[in-house]
Coordinates of C-alpha atoms in Angstrom, one line a residue:
Chain A
G1 CA 9.3 -33.7 145.7
E2 CA 7.2 -31.5 147.8
K3 CA 3.4 -31.6 147.3
V4 CA 0.8 -29.2 148.6
E5 CA -2.8 -30.3 148.7
Q6 CA -5.9 -28.2 149.2
H7 CA -8.7 -30.4 150.3
E8 CA -11.7 -28.3 149.5
S9 CA -12.1 -27.3 145.9
T10 CA -15.2 -25.3 146.8
L11 CA -16.4 -23.9 150.1
S12 CA -19.6 -22.1 150.6
V13 CA -20.4 -20.1 153.8
R14 CA -23.0 -17.6 154.8
E15 CA -22.0 -14.0 155.1
G16 CA -20.9 -13.2 158.6
D17 CA -19.8 -16.8 159.3
S18 CA -16.2 -18.0 159.4
A19 CA -14.5 -19.8 156.6
V20 CA -11.7 -22.3 157.0
I21 CA -9.5 -23.5 154.1
N22 CA -7.1 -26.3 154.8
C23 CA -3.8 -27.3 153.2
T24 CA -1.3 -30.1 153.8
Y25 CA 2.3 -30.4 152.7
T26 CA 4.7 -33.3 152.5
D27 CA 8.2 -31.8 152.9
T28 CA 9.2 -31.5 156.6
A29 CA 11.7 -28.9 155.6
S30 CA 9.0 -26.5 154.4
S31 CA 9.3 -23.3 156.3
Y32 CA 7.3 -20.6 154.5
F33 CA 3.6 -20.8 153.8
P34 CA 1.8 -17.9 152.0
W35 CA -1.8 -17.5 150.9
Y36 CA -2.9 -15.8 147.7
K37 CA -6.3 -14.6 146.6
Q38 CA -7.6 -14.5 143.1
E39 CA -10.9 -12.7 142.5
A40 CA -12.9 -13.6 139.4
G41 CA -11.2 -12.8 136.2
K42 CA -8.2 -11.2 137.9
S43 CA -4.7 -12.0 138.9
L44 CA -3.4 -13.4 142.2
H45 CA -2.3 -11.2 145.1
F46 CA -0.7 -12.0 148.4
V47 CA -3.0 -11.9 151.5
I48 CA -1.0 -13.4 154.4
D49 CA 1.8 -15.8 155.2
I50 CA 3.3 -17.7 158.1
R51 CA 6.8 -19.0 158.8
S52 CA 7.7 -22.1 160.6
N53 CA 9.0 -20.3 163.7
V54 CA 5.4 -19.5 164.8
D55 CA 2.1 -21.4 164.8
R56 CA -0.3 -18.6 164.5
K57 CA -0.5 -15.2 162.7
Q58 CA -3.4 -12.8 162.4
S59 CA -4.0 -9.9 160.1
Q60 CA -7.4 -8.2 160.7
R61 CA -10.0 -10.9 159.8
L62 CA -7.4 -13.4 158.5
I63 CA -5.8 -16.0 160.8
V64 CA -3.3 -18.5 159.6
L65 CA -2.6 -21.6 161.8
L66 CA 0.4 -23.9 161.3
D67 CA 0.6 -27.4 162.7
K68 CA 4.1 -28.7 161.9
K69 CA 3.5 -32.0 163.4
A70 CA 0.6 -32.7 161.2
K71 CA 2.1 -30.8 158.3
R72 CA -1.0 -28.8 158.0
F73 CA -1.8 -25.2 157.7
S74 CA -5.1 -23.4 157.4
L75 CA -6.6 -20.0 156.6
H76 CA -9.4 -18.7 158.7
I77 CA -11.5 -15.8 157.5
T78 CA -13.7 -14.5 160.2
A79 CA -16.9 -12.4 159.8
T80 CA -16.9 -13.1 156.0
Q81 CA -18.0 -10.4 153.6
P82 CA -19.1 -10.6 150.0
E83 CA -15.7 -9.3 148.8
D84 CA -14.1 -12.4 150.4
S85 CA -15.5 -14.4 147.5
A86 CA -12.5 -15.6 145.5
I87 CA -10.2 -18.5 144.8
Y88 CA -7.6 -18.9 147.6
F89 CA -4.3 -20.6 146.9
C90 CA -1.9 -21.9 149.5
A91 CA 1.7 -22.6 148.8
A92 CA 4.9 -23.8 150.6
S93 CA 8.6 -23.5 150.2
S94 CA 11.7 -24.5 152.1
D95 CA 15.1 -22.9 152.7
S96 CA 16.7 -25.6 150.5
N97 CA 14.2 -25.4 147.7
Y98 CA 13.2 -21.8 147.2
Q99 CA 10.4 -22.6 144.7
L100 CA 6.9 -22.1 145.9
I101 CA 4.8 -25.3 145.5
W102 CA 1.2 -24.4 145.0
G103 CA -2.1 -26.0 146.1
S104 CA -4.8 -26.4 143.5
G105 CA -7.0 -23.6 144.9
T106 CA -10.2 -23.4 146.9
K107 CA -13.2 -21.4 145.5
L108 CA -14.8 -19.6 148.4
I109 CA -18.4 -18.5 147.9
I110 CA -20.1 -16.1 150.4
K111 CA -23.8 -16.6 150.4
P112 CA -26.1 -13.7 151.5
Chain B
E1 CA 4.0 -0.4 144.2
A2 CA 5.4 -3.5 142.7
A3 CA 4.5 -3.9 139.0
V4 CA 4.6 -6.8 136.7
T5 CA 3.2 -6.1 133.2
Q6 CA 2.3 -8.8 130.7
S7 CA 1.7 -8.5 127.0
P8 CA -0.4 -9.3 125.2
R9 CA -3.3 -9.8 127.5
N10 CA -5.2 -11.9 125.0
K11 CA -3.8 -13.9 122.1
V12 CA -5.3 -16.2 119.5
A13 CA -2.7 -18.3 117.7
V14 CA -2.9 -21.0 115.0
T15 CA -1.6 -24.5 115.6
G16 CA 2.0 -24.7 114.6
G17 CA 2.6 -21.0 114.9
K18 CA 5.1 -19.3 117.1
V19 CA 3.9 -17.4 120.1
T20 CA 5.9 -15.1 122.4
L21 CA 4.5 -13.9 125.7
S22 CA 6.3 -11.0 127.3
C23 CA 6.7 -9.9 130.9
N24 CA 8.3 -6.8 132.3
Q25 CA 8.9 -6.1 136.0
T26 CA 9.9 -2.8 137.7
N27 CA 10.5 -4.4 141.1
N28 CA 14.2 -5.1 140.6
H29 CA 13.5 -8.7 141.6
N30 CA 16.0 -11.4 140.8
N31 CA 13.5 -14.2 140.4
M32 CA 10.9 -14.3 137.7
Y33 CA 8.4 -17.1 136.9
W34 CA 6.0 -18.3 134.2
Y35 CA 3.0 -20.3 135.3
R36 CA -0.1 -21.6 133.5
Q37 CA -3.4 -21.9 135.2
D38 CA -6.0 -24.5 134.1
T39 CA -9.1 -25.4 135.9
G40 CA -8.5 -28.3 138.3
H41 CA -4.7 -27.9 138.2
G42 CA -4.1 -24.6 140.0
L43 CA -0.8 -23.0 139.1
R44 CA 1.9 -25.0 137.3
L45 CA 5.4 -23.7 136.9
I46 CA 6.7 -23.7 133.4
H47 CA 10.1 -21.9 133.6
Y48 CA 11.8 -19.6 136.0
S49 CA 14.9 -17.4 136.2
Y50 CA 17.3 -16.3 138.9
G51 CA 18.5 -13.3 137.0
A52 CA 19.5 -12.0 133.6
G53 CA 20.8 -14.7 131.4
S54 CA 19.4 -17.6 133.5
T55 CA 16.5 -19.8 132.7
E56 CA 15.5 -23.0 134.5
K57 CA 12.9 -25.6 133.8
G58 CA 9.9 -25.8 136.0
D59 CA 7.5 -28.7 136.4
I60 CA 6.0 -28.6 132.9
P61 CA 8.6 -27.2 130.5
D62 CA 7.9 -29.3 127.4
G63 CA 6.9 -27.3 124.5
Y64 CA 8.0 -24.0 126.0
K65 CA 11.2 -22.0 126.0
A66 CA 12.1 -19.0 128.1
S67 CA 14.4 -16.0 127.7
R68 CA 15.7 -13.6 130.3
P69 CA 17.7 -11.0 128.4
S70 CA 17.7 -8.5 131.3
Q71 CA 16.7 -8.1 134.9
E72 CA 13.4 -6.6 133.9
N73 CA 12.2 -8.8 131.1
F74 CA 11.3 -12.5 130.9
S75 CA 9.7 -14.0 127.8
L76 CA 7.9 -17.3 127.3
I77 CA 8.2 -18.8 123.8
L78 CA 6.0 -21.4 122.2
E79 CA 7.9 -22.4 119.1
L80 CA 5.1 -24.7 117.7
A81 CA 1.9 -23.9 119.5
T82 CA -0.6 -26.7 120.1
P83 CA -4.3 -26.6 121.2
S84 CA -3.2 -28.2 124.5
Q85 CA -1.3 -25.0 125.3
T86 CA -4.6 -23.0 125.4
S87 CA -4.5 -21.6 128.9
V88 CA -4.1 -18.5 131.1
Y89 CA -0.4 -17.7 131.6
F90 CA 0.8 -15.7 134.6
C91 CA 4.2 -14.1 135.0
A92 CA 5.5 -13.3 138.5
S93 CA 8.5 -11.8 140.1
G94 CA 10.0 -12.2 143.6
D95 CA 13.1 -11.5 145.7
A96 CA 15.8 -14.2 145.7
G97 CA 15.2 -16.9 148.3
G98 CA 11.6 -17.7 147.6
S99 CA 10.4 -16.9 151.1
T100 CA 8.9 -13.5 150.3
E101 CA 5.9 -12.1 148.5
V102 CA 5.6 -12.9 144.8
F103 CA 4.0 -10.3 142.6
F104 CA 1.9 -11.5 139.6
G105 CA 1.0 -9.9 136.3
K106 CA -2.6 -9.7 135.2
G107 CA -2.3 -12.8 133.0
T108 CA -2.4 -13.6 129.3
R109 CA -5.3 -15.6 127.9
L110 CA -3.9 -17.7 125.0
T111 CA -6.1 -19.6 122.7
V112 CA -4.5 -22.0 120.1
V113 CA -6.9 -22.9 117.3

């Protein structure tokens, strides 16, 4: 079945720099790729998604890139701020299998 | 604002006891999910439901049962709790189809002693 891998378990960047979190997937039929954020001790909430009909999407400081050939997608956070510190989860689903398959999470630390 | 409410928020149970985790959503979503979150494993799907009366096994269903008596409510039942089920449990809801935003509850921290 589909697998989604997040390659960095922890990522540390200096405040103001950009952070990049990478995910890969195995199912070529995957068509929907959301990202969720979990702040310390809290629940998960949606931050941004991308669908397979585009290769780039931006929402304010968040950019998602999708490389279907490499089966890779990434979350770019520009001009990082302390409140960006959290665990970020990627996920994928396909039109044939509606279940979201989750990555294991990347803990992003923003250093002052 | 989409709302998913879990109860209890914290629970200590004894080994061999029965535990019921409850979830209520006011989003009128067809799909509901139960996940557990453990360090190093991310989110793992236990059971899910497509609507009232339906329950489906997720990736790690052993030791858990689920019940969806209505559109709004989805319960996770541990008939014989074990220490290995100590975890944080999240309920979530989403529109049918899976390619839309999923809304999570605040989680239940379960400790089985």
